[in-house]
Coordinates of C-alpha atoms in Angstrom, one line a residue:
Chain A
M26 CA -33.2 10.5 -57.7
Q27 CA -34.1 7.6 -55.7
P28 CA -36.3 8.6 -52.7
L29 CA -35.3 7.8 -49.2
L30 CA -38.6 6.0 -48.5
H31 CA -41.2 4.8 -50.9
L32 CA -44.6 3.5 -49.8
E33 CA -45.7 1.6 -52.9
N34 CA -49.6 1.2 -53.3
I35 CA -50.0 0.1 -49.8
S36 CA -53.3 -1.2 -48.4
K37 CA -54.2 -2.3 -44.9
R38 CA -57.4 -3.7 -43.4
Y39 CA -58.5 -4.7 -39.9
G40 CA -60.8 -7.6 -40.5
A41 CA -63.4 -6.5 -42.9
V42 CA -62.7 -2.8 -42.5
R43 CA -60.4 -1.2 -45.1
V44 CA -58.3 1.5 -43.4
L45 CA -55.7 2.1 -46.1
E46 CA -56.1 1.7 -50.0
G47 CA -53.6 2.6 -52.6
I48 CA -51.4 4.7 -50.5
D49 CA -48.4 5.8 -52.6
I50 CA -45.9 8.2 -50.8
T51 CA -42.3 9.1 -51.4
V52 CA -40.2 10.8 -48.8
A53 CA -37.0 12.7 -49.9
G54 CA -33.9 12.5 -47.7
N55 CA -34.2 15.9 -46.1
E56 CA -37.8 17.1 -46.4
F57 CA -40.4 18.0 -43.7
L58 CA -43.3 15.9 -44.9
T59 CA -46.7 16.2 -43.2
I60 CA -49.5 13.7 -43.5
L61 CA -52.6 15.7 -42.7
G62 CA -56.1 14.3 -42.2
P63 CA -59.0 14.2 -39.9
S64 CA -59.1 11.6 -37.1
G65 CA -60.0 8.1 -38.5
S66 CA -58.4 9.1 -41.9
G67 CA -55.7 6.4 -41.5
K68 CA -52.7 8.9 -41.1
T69 CA -51.5 7.3 -37.8
T70 CA -51.7 3.7 -39.5
I71 CA -49.5 5.0 -42.2
L72 CA -46.9 6.2 -39.6
R73 CA -47.1 2.9 -37.8
I74 CA -46.6 1.0 -41.0
I75 CA -43.4 3.0 -41.7
G76 CA -42.2 2.4 -38.1
G77 CA -43.0 -1.3 -38.2
F78 CA -45.7 -1.6 -35.7
E79 CA -48.3 -2.5 -38.2
S80 CA -48.1 -5.1 -40.9
I81 CA -49.3 -4.3 -44.5
D82 CA -51.9 -6.4 -46.4
G83 CA -50.7 -5.1 -49.9
G84 CA -48.0 -3.0 -51.5
R85 CA -44.3 -2.7 -50.6
L86 CA -42.4 -0.5 -48.2
M87 CA -39.1 0.5 -49.8
F88 CA -36.2 2.2 -48.0
E89 CA -33.3 3.2 -50.4
G90 CA -34.5 0.6 -52.7
R91 CA -34.7 -2.2 -50.1
D92 CA -37.9 -3.9 -49.2
L93 CA -38.4 -3.4 -45.4
A94 CA -41.1 -6.2 -45.0
A95 CA -38.7 -8.5 -43.1
V96 CA -36.9 -5.6 -41.1
P97 CA -38.3 -5.7 -37.6
I98 CA -39.0 -2.4 -35.6
N99 CA -35.6 -2.3 -33.8
R100 CA -33.6 -2.7 -37.1
R101 CA -35.3 0.1 -38.9
P102 CA -33.2 3.3 -39.4
F103 CA -36.1 5.5 -38.1
N104 CA -37.1 6.7 -34.7
T105 CA -40.5 7.7 -33.5
V106 CA -41.7 10.6 -31.3
F107 CA -45.0 9.3 -29.9
Q108 CA -48.1 11.2 -29.2
D109 CA -48.1 10.4 -25.4
Y110 CA -44.2 10.6 -25.6
A111 CA -43.8 7.2 -24.0
L112 CA -40.9 8.2 -21.8
F113 CA -39.5 5.6 -19.4
H114 CA -40.6 7.0 -16.0
H115 CA -38.3 5.0 -13.9
M116 CA -35.2 6.4 -15.8
T117 CA -33.7 9.9 -15.5
V118 CA -33.9 12.3 -18.5
A119 CA -30.3 11.4 -19.4
E120 CA -30.9 7.7 -19.1
N121 CA -34.0 8.1 -21.4
V122 CA -32.0 10.0 -23.9
G123 CA -29.1 7.6 -23.9
Y124 CA -31.2 4.4 -24.1
G125 CA -30.8 4.0 -27.8
L126 CA -27.1 4.0 -27.4
K127 CA -27.0 1.8 -24.3
V128 CA -29.1 -1.0 -26.0
R129 CA -26.6 -0.8 -28.9
G130 CA -23.9 -1.7 -26.5
R131 CA -21.9 1.6 -27.0
P132 CA -19.3 2.5 -24.3
R133 CA -20.4 4.6 -21.3
A134 CA -18.1 7.4 -22.0
E135 CA -19.5 7.8 -25.6
I136 CA -23.0 7.6 -24.4
A137 CA -22.3 10.4 -21.8
T138 CA -20.8 12.6 -24.4
R139 CA -23.5 12.1 -27.0
V140 CA -26.3 12.6 -24.4
A141 CA -24.8 15.9 -23.4
E142 CA -24.6 17.0 -27.0
V143 CA -28.1 16.1 -27.8
M144 CA -29.6 17.5 -24.7
E145 CA -27.8 20.9 -25.6
T146 CA -29.4 20.6 -29.1
V147 CA -32.9 20.4 -27.6
G148 CA -32.2 22.9 -24.9
L149 CA -32.3 20.6 -21.9
A150 CA -28.8 20.7 -20.9
A151 CA -29.5 21.3 -17.2
F152 CA -32.2 18.6 -16.9
G153 CA -30.2 15.3 -17.3
G154 CA -30.7 14.3 -13.6
R155 CA -34.4 14.8 -13.4
Y156 CA -37.2 12.3 -14.0
P157 CA -39.9 12.8 -16.6
A158 CA -42.5 13.3 -13.9
Q159 CA -40.6 16.4 -12.9
L160 CA -40.8 18.1 -16.3
S161 CA -43.5 20.2 -18.0
G162 CA -45.2 19.0 -21.2
G163 CA -43.0 21.0 -23.5
Q164 CA -39.9 19.7 -21.8
R165 CA -41.1 16.0 -22.0
Q166 CA -41.7 16.7 -25.7
R167 CA -38.0 17.7 -26.0
V168 CA -36.8 14.7 -24.2
A169 CA -38.8 12.5 -26.6
L170 CA -37.2 14.2 -29.5
A171 CA -33.7 14.1 -28.0
R172 CA -34.2 10.4 -27.5
A173 CA -35.2 9.9 -31.0
I174 CA -32.4 12.0 -32.6
I175 CA -29.5 10.5 -30.5
C176 CA -29.8 7.3 -32.7
E177 CA -29.0 9.4 -35.7
P178 CA -31.9 8.0 -37.7
R179 CA -32.5 8.8 -41.4
L180 CA -36.1 9.6 -40.7
I181 CA -38.0 10.8 -37.7
L182 CA -41.7 9.9 -37.4
L183 CA -43.8 12.2 -35.3
D184 CA -47.3 11.2 -34.4
E185 CA -49.1 14.4 -33.5
P186 CA -46.5 15.4 -31.0
L187 CA -47.8 18.8 -30.4
S188 CA -51.5 18.0 -29.7
A189 CA -51.2 17.9 -25.9
L190 CA -49.4 21.3 -25.8
D191 CA -51.2 24.7 -25.1
V192 CA -51.4 27.2 -27.9
E193 CA -48.4 29.4 -27.1
L194 CA -46.1 26.5 -26.4
R195 CA -47.3 24.7 -29.6
A196 CA -46.2 27.7 -31.7
Q197 CA -42.8 27.7 -29.9
M198 CA -42.4 24.0 -30.5
Q199 CA -43.3 24.4 -34.1
R200 CA -40.6 26.7 -34.8
F201 CA -38.1 24.6 -32.8
L202 CA -39.2 21.4 -34.8
K203 CA -38.7 23.3 -38.0
S204 CA -35.2 24.6 -37.2
L205 CA -34.2 21.3 -35.7
Q206 CA -35.1 19.5 -38.9
R207 CA -33.1 22.1 -40.9
R208 CA -30.1 21.7 -38.6
L209 CA -30.1 17.9 -38.6
G210 CA -30.8 17.7 -42.4
I211 CA -32.8 14.5 -42.1
A212 CA -36.4 13.7 -43.2
F213 CA -39.3 14.3 -40.7
V214 CA -42.6 12.6 -41.3
F215 CA -45.1 14.6 -39.3
I216 CA -48.7 13.5 -38.6
T217 CA -51.4 16.0 -37.7
H218 CA -55.0 16.9 -38.1
D219 CA -54.3 20.6 -37.7
Q220 CA -54.2 22.3 -41.1
E221 CA -52.6 25.4 -39.8
E222 CA -49.7 23.4 -38.3
A223 CA -49.3 21.5 -41.4
I224 CA -49.1 24.6 -43.5
A225 CA -46.7 26.3 -41.1
L226 CA -44.2 23.4 -40.8
S227 CA -44.2 21.5 -44.0
D228 CA -42.1 21.4 -47.3
R229 CA -44.8 19.1 -48.6
I230 CA -48.3 18.0 -47.3
I231 CA -50.2 14.9 -48.2
V232 CA -53.9 15.1 -47.5
V233 CA -55.4 11.8 -46.5
N234 CA -59.1 11.1 -46.1
G235 CA -60.9 7.8 -45.7
G236 CA -57.8 5.8 -46.1
R237 CA -56.8 7.3 -49.4
I238 CA -54.6 10.2 -50.5
E239 CA -56.7 13.2 -51.6
Q240 CA -53.9 15.4 -52.8
E241 CA -50.2 16.2 -52.2
G242 CA -48.2 19.2 -52.8
A243 CA -46.5 22.2 -51.3
P244 CA -48.7 24.0 -48.6
E245 CA -49.1 27.0 -50.8
Q246 CA -50.0 24.9 -53.9
L247 CA -52.6 22.9 -52.0
Y248 CA -54.1 26.0 -50.4
R249 CA -54.3 27.9 -53.6
R250 CA -55.1 25.0 -56.0
P251 CA -57.1 22.3 -54.2
H252 CA -58.1 19.5 -56.5
T253 CA -60.8 17.9 -54.4
P254 CA -63.7 19.3 -52.4
F255 CA -62.3 17.7 -49.3
T256 CA -58.9 19.4 -49.6
A257 CA -60.7 22.8 -50.5
A258 CA -62.7 22.5 -47.2
F259 CA -60.1 21.0 -45.0
L260 CA -57.3 23.4 -45.6
G261 CA -58.5 26.8 -44.6
E262 CA -61.9 28.0 -45.2
N263 CA -63.5 27.9 -48.6
N264 CA -67.0 28.9 -50.2
L265 CA -68.1 25.9 -52.2
I266 CA -70.8 26.5 -54.8
A267 CA -72.1 23.5 -56.8
G268 CA -73.0 23.8 -60.5
T269 CA -72.6 22.5 -64.0
L270 CA -69.6 23.2 -66.2
A271 CA -70.9 25.2 -69.1
A272 CA -67.8 26.3 -71.1
V273 CA -64.1 25.9 -71.0
D274 CA -61.6 28.4 -72.6
G275 CA -58.0 27.2 -71.7
P276 CA -57.9 27.2 -68.0
L277 CA -60.9 29.6 -67.7
C278 CA -64.2 28.0 -67.1
A279 CA -67.7 29.1 -66.7
V280 CA -69.9 27.3 -64.3
D281 CA -73.8 27.5 -64.2
T282 CA -75.0 27.6 -60.7
P283 CA -78.4 28.3 -59.2
A284 CA -77.0 31.6 -58.3
G285 CA -76.1 32.5 -61.9
R286 CA -73.0 31.9 -64.1
L287 CA -69.8 32.1 -62.3
A288 CA -66.1 32.2 -63.4
A289 CA -63.3 29.8 -62.2
T290 CA -60.0 28.5 -63.2
V291 CA -59.2 24.8 -63.6
D292 CA -55.9 23.4 -62.6
G293 CA -54.8 20.8 -65.3
P294 CA -57.2 19.3 -67.7
A295 CA -60.8 20.4 -67.5
P296 CA -63.7 17.8 -67.0
P297 CA -66.1 17.5 -70.0
T298 CA -68.7 20.3 -70.3
G299 CA -71.9 19.4 -68.6
S300 CA -70.3 17.6 -65.7
A301 CA -71.0 18.4 -62.1
V302 CA -68.4 20.7 -60.6
L303 CA -67.9 22.9 -57.6
V304 CA -66.5 26.4 -57.5
A305 CA -64.3 27.1 -54.6
V306 CA -63.4 30.7 -53.4
R307 CA -61.5 31.7 -50.4
P308 CA -63.3 34.1 -48.1
E309 CA -60.4 36.5 -48.3
H310 CA -60.6 36.5 -52.1
V311 CA -64.2 37.7 -52.4
R312 CA -64.8 41.4 -53.2
L313 CA -67.7 43.0 -51.6
D314 CA -69.6 45.8 -53.2
A315 CA -72.4 48.0 -51.9
A316 CA -74.4 47.6 -55.0
P317 CA -74.4 44.4 -57.2
M318 CA -72.4 44.7 -60.3
P319 CA -74.5 43.6 -63.3
G320 CA -73.4 40.4 -65.1
E321 CA -70.6 39.6 -62.7
G322 CA -70.4 37.6 -59.5
L323 CA -73.7 37.3 -57.4
T324 CA -75.7 39.2 -54.9
A325 CA -76.4 38.0 -51.4
D326 CA -77.9 39.3 -48.1
V327 CA -75.7 39.9 -45.1
A328 CA -76.7 37.3 -42.4
D329 CA -74.1 38.2 -39.7
V330 CA -71.0 40.2 -39.2
R331 CA -68.5 38.6 -36.8
F332 CA -65.6 40.5 -35.4
L333 CA -62.5 38.1 -34.9
G334 CA -59.8 40.5 -33.8
A335 CA -57.6 41.2 -36.9
N336 CA -60.4 40.1 -39.3
V337 CA -64.1 40.4 -39.8
M338 CA -66.1 37.5 -41.0
I339 CA -69.1 38.4 -43.0
E340 CA -71.6 35.6 -43.5
L341 CA -74.2 36.0 -46.3
R342 CA -77.2 34.0 -47.6
H343 CA -78.3 33.6 -51.1
A344 CA -81.8 32.7 -51.9
A345 CA -80.8 30.2 -54.6
L346 CA -78.2 28.5 -52.4
P347 CA -80.3 27.2 -49.5
G348 CA -78.4 25.9 -46.6
A349 CA -75.1 27.4 -47.7
L350 CA -73.7 30.3 -45.9
L351 CA -71.3 32.4 -47.9
K352 CA -68.2 33.8 -46.1
V353 CA -66.3 36.8 -46.7
R354 CA -63.2 37.8 -44.8
R355 CA -62.1 41.4 -44.5
L356 CA -59.3 43.1 -42.5
A357 CA -60.9 44.8 -39.5
D358 CA -59.9 48.3 -40.7
G359 CA -63.3 49.7 -40.7
S360 CA -64.1 49.0 -44.3
A361 CA -66.9 46.5 -43.2
A362 CA -68.2 48.9 -40.7
G363 CA -71.4 49.9 -42.5
L364 CA -72.6 46.4 -43.1
V365 CA -75.8 45.3 -41.2
A366 CA -77.7 42.2 -41.4
G367 CA -80.3 42.1 -44.1
Q368 CA -78.4 44.3 -46.4
R369 CA -78.1 43.2 -49.9
V370 CA -74.6 43.4 -51.4
G371 CA -72.7 42.3 -54.5
L372 CA -70.0 39.6 -54.3
S373 CA -67.4 39.1 -57.1
W374 CA -63.9 37.6 -57.5
S375 CA -61.2 37.3 -60.0
A376 CA -61.5 34.0 -62.0
G377 CA -58.0 33.3 -61.0
D378 CA -59.0 33.1 -57.3
A379 CA -61.8 30.6 -58.0
A380 CA -60.9 27.0 -58.2
L381 CA -62.8 24.5 -60.3
L382 CA -63.2 21.2 -58.6
R383 CA -64.8 17.9 -59.9
A384 CA -67.7 17.4 -57.5
G385 CA -67.0 14.3 -55.4
P386 CA -68.7 13.0 -52.3
A387 CA -69.7 15.8 -50.1
P388 CA -66.8 17.0 -47.9
A389 CA -66.8 15.7 -44.4
A390 CA -68.3 17.9 -41.8
L391 CA -65.7 20.0 -40.1
Chain B
M13 CA -72.7 19.6 0.8
R14 CA -72.8 17.2 3.7
H15 CA -75.7 17.5 6.0
K16 CA -74.6 17.9 9.7
A17 CA -76.2 15.3 11.8
P18 CA -74.2 15.0 14.9
L19 CA -76.3 12.2 16.5
I20 CA -76.0 10.0 13.3
D21 CA -72.3 10.7 13.1
A22 CA -71.8 9.7 16.7
L23 CA -73.9 6.5 16.3
L24 CA -71.8 5.6 13.0
G25 CA -68.7 6.3 15.0
L26 CA -69.8 4.0 17.9
I27 CA -70.7 1.2 15.5
A28 CA -67.4 1.5 13.8
G29 CA -65.6 1.5 17.1
V30 CA -67.5 -1.6 18.4
G31 CA -66.6 -3.3 15.1
L32 CA -63.0 -2.6 15.5
V33 CA -62.8 -3.7 19.1
A34 CA -64.6 -6.9 18.3
L35 CA -62.1 -7.5 15.4
Y36 CA -58.9 -6.6 17.3
A37 CA -59.6 -7.4 20.9
P38 CA -58.9 -11.1 20.5
L39 CA -55.6 -10.3 18.8
L40 CA -54.5 -7.8 21.2
A41 CA -55.5 -10.2 24.1
T42 CA -53.3 -12.8 22.6
A43 CA -50.4 -10.5 22.4
A44 CA -51.1 -9.2 26.0
I45 CA -51.3 -12.6 27.5
S46 CA -48.1 -13.5 25.7
F47 CA -46.4 -11.1 28.1
F48 CA -48.7 -11.4 31.1
Q49 CA -49.6 -14.9 31.5
V50 CA -53.1 -15.8 33.0
V51 CA -52.6 -17.7 36.3
R52 CA -55.0 -19.1 38.8
V53 CA -54.5 -17.7 42.2
R54 CA -56.5 -19.5 44.9
G55 CA -59.3 -20.4 42.6
A56 CA -59.5 -16.9 41.0
L57 CA -58.0 -15.9 37.7
G58 CA -55.3 -13.3 37.5
F59 CA -52.4 -12.0 35.6
A60 CA -48.8 -12.9 36.3
P61 CA -46.3 -10.1 36.2
F62 CA -44.6 -9.2 32.9
S63 CA -42.4 -11.9 31.7
L64 CA -40.8 -13.1 28.4
D65 CA -40.8 -16.8 29.6
P66 CA -43.1 -17.8 26.7
Y67 CA -40.8 -16.5 24.2
A68 CA -37.9 -18.3 25.8
A69 CA -40.0 -21.5 25.8
L70 CA -40.7 -21.0 22.1
L71 CA -37.1 -20.6 21.2
A72 CA -36.4 -23.9 23.1
N73 CA -39.1 -25.8 21.4
G74 CA -37.4 -27.6 18.6
E75 CA -40.7 -28.9 17.0
I76 CA -42.1 -25.5 16.6
L77 CA -38.9 -24.1 15.2
A78 CA -38.7 -26.8 12.7
A79 CA -42.1 -26.3 11.6
L80 CA -41.5 -22.6 11.4
A81 CA -38.3 -23.1 9.2
T82 CA -40.3 -25.5 6.9
S83 CA -43.1 -22.9 6.6
L84 CA -40.6 -20.2 5.7
V85 CA -38.8 -22.4 3.1
V86 CA -42.1 -23.4 1.6
A87 CA -43.4 -19.9 1.4
A88 CA -40.2 -18.5 -0.1
V89 CA -39.7 -21.2 -2.7
A90 CA -43.3 -21.3 -3.7
S91 CA -43.8 -17.5 -4.0
I92 CA -40.7 -17.0 -6.1
A93 CA -41.6 -19.9 -8.4
A94 CA -45.2 -18.6 -8.6
L95 CA -43.9 -15.2 -9.6
G96 CA -42.0 -16.7 -12.4
L97 CA -45.1 -18.8 -13.6
A98 CA -47.4 -15.8 -13.1
L99 CA -45.2 -13.6 -15.3
M100 CA -45.3 -16.0 -18.0
F101 CA -49.0 -16.4 -17.8
A102 CA -49.5 -12.7 -17.8
F103 CA -47.3 -12.1 -20.7
Y104 CA -49.2 -14.8 -22.6
F105 CA -52.5 -13.2 -21.7
V106 CA -51.7 -9.8 -23.1
S107 CA -50.2 -11.2 -26.2
A108 CA -52.3 -14.3 -27.1
R109 CA -55.6 -14.3 -28.9
R110 CA -58.4 -13.3 -26.6
G111 CA -60.1 -16.7 -26.4
L112 CA -56.9 -18.5 -25.7
G113 CA -55.9 -16.1 -23.0
L114 CA -59.2 -16.3 -21.2
A115 CA -59.1 -20.2 -21.4
M116 CA -55.5 -20.0 -19.8
Q117 CA -56.8 -17.5 -17.2
T118 CA -59.7 -19.7 -16.1
M119 CA -57.2 -22.7 -15.7
V120 CA -54.9 -20.5 -13.6
F121 CA -57.7 -19.2 -11.3
L122 CA -59.5 -22.4 -10.8
P123 CA -57.4 -24.0 -8.0
F124 CA -57.8 -20.9 -6.1
L125 CA -61.5 -20.7 -6.6
L126 CA -62.3 -24.4 -5.9
P127 CA -63.1 -25.2 -2.3
P128 CA -59.6 -26.1 -0.8
I129 CA -60.7 -29.5 0.3
I130 CA -61.2 -30.3 -3.4
T131 CA -57.9 -28.9 -4.5
G132 CA -56.1 -30.6 -1.6
L133 CA -57.7 -33.9 -2.3
S134 CA -57.0 -33.7 -6.2
L135 CA -53.4 -32.9 -5.5
L136 CA -53.2 -35.8 -3.1
I137 CA -54.5 -38.2 -5.7
A138 CA -52.3 -36.8 -8.4
F139 CA -49.4 -37.2 -6.3
R140 CA -50.2 -40.8 -5.5
E141 CA -50.7 -41.5 -9.2
I142 CA -47.4 -40.3 -10.1
D143 CA -45.7 -42.0 -7.0
L144 CA -44.5 -38.8 -5.5
G145 CA -44.1 -39.3 -1.8
R146 CA -45.5 -36.7 0.5
G147 CA -43.0 -34.2 1.8
L148 CA -41.5 -30.8 1.3
V149 CA -41.7 -31.1 -2.5
T150 CA -45.5 -32.0 -2.5
I151 CA -46.1 -29.1 -0.2
I152 CA -44.2 -26.6 -2.3
I153 CA -46.0 -27.8 -5.5
A154 CA -49.4 -27.5 -3.8
H155 CA -48.5 -24.1 -2.6
I156 CA -47.4 -22.9 -6.1
V157 CA -50.7 -24.2 -7.5
F158 CA -52.9 -22.0 -5.3
I159 CA -50.7 -18.8 -4.9
V160 CA -50.0 -18.5 -8.7
P161 CA -53.5 -16.9 -9.3
V162 CA -52.8 -14.3 -6.6
V163 CA -49.5 -13.2 -8.1
Y164 CA -50.8 -13.5 -11.7
R165 CA -53.5 -11.1 -10.8
T166 CA -51.4 -8.4 -9.3
V167 CA -48.9 -8.8 -12.1
L168 CA -51.4 -8.8 -15.0
V169 CA -53.1 -5.6 -13.6
R170 CA -49.9 -3.8 -13.8
L171 CA -48.8 -5.2 -17.1
Q172 CA -52.2 -4.1 -18.6
L173 CA -51.8 -0.6 -17.1
L174 CA -48.4 -0.3 -18.8
G175 CA -50.0 -0.9 -22.3
S176 CA -47.9 -1.3 -25.4
S177 CA -46.6 2.1 -26.0
L178 CA -43.4 1.6 -23.7
T179 CA -42.5 -1.7 -25.5
E180 CA -43.0 0.1 -28.8
A181 CA -40.9 3.0 -27.8
S182 CA -38.1 0.6 -26.6
L183 CA -38.1 -1.5 -29.8
D184 CA -38.3 1.7 -31.8
L185 CA -35.1 2.9 -30.1
G186 CA -33.3 -0.3 -31.2
A187 CA -33.7 -2.6 -28.2
S188 CA -34.3 -6.3 -28.5
R189 CA -37.3 -8.0 -26.8
V190 CA -35.1 -9.1 -24.1
Q191 CA -33.6 -5.8 -23.5
T192 CA -37.1 -4.3 -23.4
L193 CA -38.1 -6.8 -20.8
R194 CA -35.0 -6.2 -18.6
Y195 CA -34.6 -2.5 -18.9
V196 CA -38.1 -1.2 -19.4
I197 CA -41.0 -3.7 -18.5
L198 CA -39.7 -5.4 -15.4
P199 CA -38.4 -2.1 -13.7
Q200 CA -41.8 -0.6 -14.4
M201 CA -43.5 -3.5 -12.8
R202 CA -41.2 -3.8 -9.8
P203 CA -43.8 -2.6 -7.1
A204 CA -46.4 -5.2 -8.5
L205 CA -43.8 -7.9 -8.5
I206 CA -42.7 -7.3 -4.9
S207 CA -46.3 -6.9 -3.6
G208 CA -47.4 -10.0 -5.6
V209 CA -44.7 -12.0 -3.9
L210 CA -45.3 -10.7 -0.4
L211 CA -49.0 -11.5 -0.8
A212 CA -48.2 -14.9 -2.0
F213 CA -45.7 -15.5 0.9
A214 CA -48.4 -14.4 3.4
I215 CA -51.1 -16.7 2.0
S216 CA -48.6 -19.6 1.7
F217 CA -47.4 -19.0 5.3
D218 CA -50.7 -19.6 6.8
E219 CA -52.3 -22.1 4.5
T220 CA -53.6 -25.2 6.4
L221 CA -56.3 -27.1 4.7
I222 CA -54.6 -28.0 1.4
T223 CA -51.3 -28.6 3.1
L224 CA -53.0 -31.1 5.5
F225 CA -53.5 -33.3 2.5
V226 CA -50.1 -33.2 0.9
A227 CA -47.9 -33.0 3.9
G228 CA -46.3 -36.1 5.2
S229 CA -44.2 -36.2 8.2
Q230 CA -42.9 -32.8 7.5
T231 CA -45.3 -30.3 8.9
T232 CA -45.7 -26.7 8.3
L233 CA -46.1 -24.0 11.3
P234 CA -50.1 -24.0 10.9
I235 CA -50.3 -27.7 11.0
R236 CA -48.0 -27.9 14.0
L237 CA -50.0 -25.4 15.9
W238 CA -53.1 -27.1 15.1
A239 CA -51.8 -30.5 16.3
M240 CA -50.4 -28.8 19.5
M241 CA -53.8 -27.2 20.2
R242 CA -55.6 -30.5 20.2
V243 CA -53.5 -32.0 23.0
G244 CA -53.4 -28.9 25.2
F245 CA -52.4 -25.3 25.5
V246 CA -48.9 -24.2 26.0
P247 CA -47.9 -20.5 26.6
E248 CA -45.4 -20.4 23.8
I249 CA -48.3 -20.5 21.4
N250 CA -49.3 -17.0 22.5
A251 CA -45.7 -15.9 22.0
L252 CA -45.7 -17.5 18.5
A253 CA -49.2 -15.9 17.5
T254 CA -47.8 -12.5 18.5
L255 CA -44.7 -12.7 16.5
I256 CA -46.8 -14.0 13.5
L257 CA -49.1 -11.1 14.0
L258 CA -46.3 -8.6 14.0
F259 CA -44.7 -10.2 10.9
T260 CA -47.9 -10.2 8.9
A261 CA -48.7 -6.6 9.9
V262 CA -45.3 -5.6 8.6
I263 CA -45.9 -7.4 5.2
T264 CA -49.4 -6.0 4.9
F265 CA -48.1 -2.5 5.5
A266 CA -45.2 -3.0 2.9
I267 CA -47.8 -4.3 0.4
G268 CA -49.9 -1.3 1.0
M269 CA -47.0 1.0 0.4
L270 CA -45.7 -0.7 -2.7
Q271 CA -49.2 -0.7 -4.2
R272 CA -49.6 3.1 -3.5
A273 CA -46.0 3.6 -5.1
G274 CA -47.2 1.5 -8.1
E275 CA -50.3 3.7 -8.6
R276 CA -48.1 6.8 -8.5
A277 CA -45.7 5.5 -11.2

């Protein structure tokens, strides 16, 4: 099936600085796609290229098989929700929402009806006569959304729209965005640096870093099967232990690390034995035993036990892994109660929970 | 925490008070004398009783009224024309390459920064070279030249404050460039446009030096007053000065209010 939107091998530079390289993204007609990356990763530039605010230096931007290169911003069938909302402060909320129809020369009566409908959709029916300055942050957000959806775009671009909201309102807006996208049945391309937000909202996530795509997939797939050290460290928490690939048996791998031989699972074809790899294990997948098990996992010394509400995070050190702090997450149900700093314990995990990654450049500090 | 020093506070208050009196006394004296004329009674100076005679004389003085009309026409035409030019220059500055914008900006500011005598003389020479006879047209052109920088500055500050995100939002919603200008940019800039025009109007209204070079037989109010003062003092001058004072005060107040409204927007 032809995708709604296809970014084909797009590159972009500012002067001598490459900001995007080999970006290839497809967007299906009704998916919630998130582009996730740290600040400076180029994710906003991708959004601005789709919207038409930035030119491209290489590649093609195709919409239903048509090249958008010559289509100006105001002719593209997309609408944007800007990070700062960019509401028109001299217009009322209703005038803001109706702007897209007004500039298209629609009759007044039709605009009034559509504005009322859309305001109802975003839950602002009573606010049409107010000015943006009289609204709260969350309400302005809804106005920005209403203003974008009234034009019936095929795709909505959202540039970190929730970053200015406080935690509770953000969770509420996340649910609202998700349900709105389902109801409208159109594609949302959502930009964020917040991995939890990306996991909670998206049908599919594209992780970008340093102007390149690191990995893409469904949230659960990315979380369970990261392919790169960056993805492993950026989505949730991960223990990354460097080593050399010693043996491969189907998806099962044995990795020699300074802390001993560890088991891991490789997703896809394995790298040749002898190559530098990383073993990635989630803190919640590590088993903790009072006594080390012979021949399995590794032993480490408890460095700190931190109570985090529902969870307890146990941080451990291993003499052969200097500088690395191993993390184990446990439910705060009393099972970790006896642990004290300095205690030696055994750590182990199922091979299926440990991902084998090709060692790339060191993950960015988070 | 502020230190309490009543003596120093009192001293500062006194200095400020003396300063204000020194600044405003001559203005208030002029206004007072326009209602209570100074007369000489048996060799001693005294005040005549309240009278509006100077104002009546002013209304009857055709020359002053003609000059006033010229000044108002010049100020109105020049400040509206300056607004149009300033807008174009400001839009150019925010969209052009930085070097070109700065070069343009220097050229816009230069006539305002040069000594007026140089600007006036240059304009006079230029008008003679192109055979443009001195009169209303030359006065208006000269005024546009030196008030454009003032309007440009006011307009540019607001335009830069607006940034590009509103323009992008408008285009994103399907508006054309012209629609964006009309529905979004100009309304957002309205306080700056009005205060720029008022400021330009006030400056044009009392400009004397440059106007002296380019005015022919048609004189503006400041030049008329200056000419009158050379040959002797007439009471209607006080009345006129008082009216201008009042008018300027209103304009200044309006500019202040508009600029505050602009900051809040």
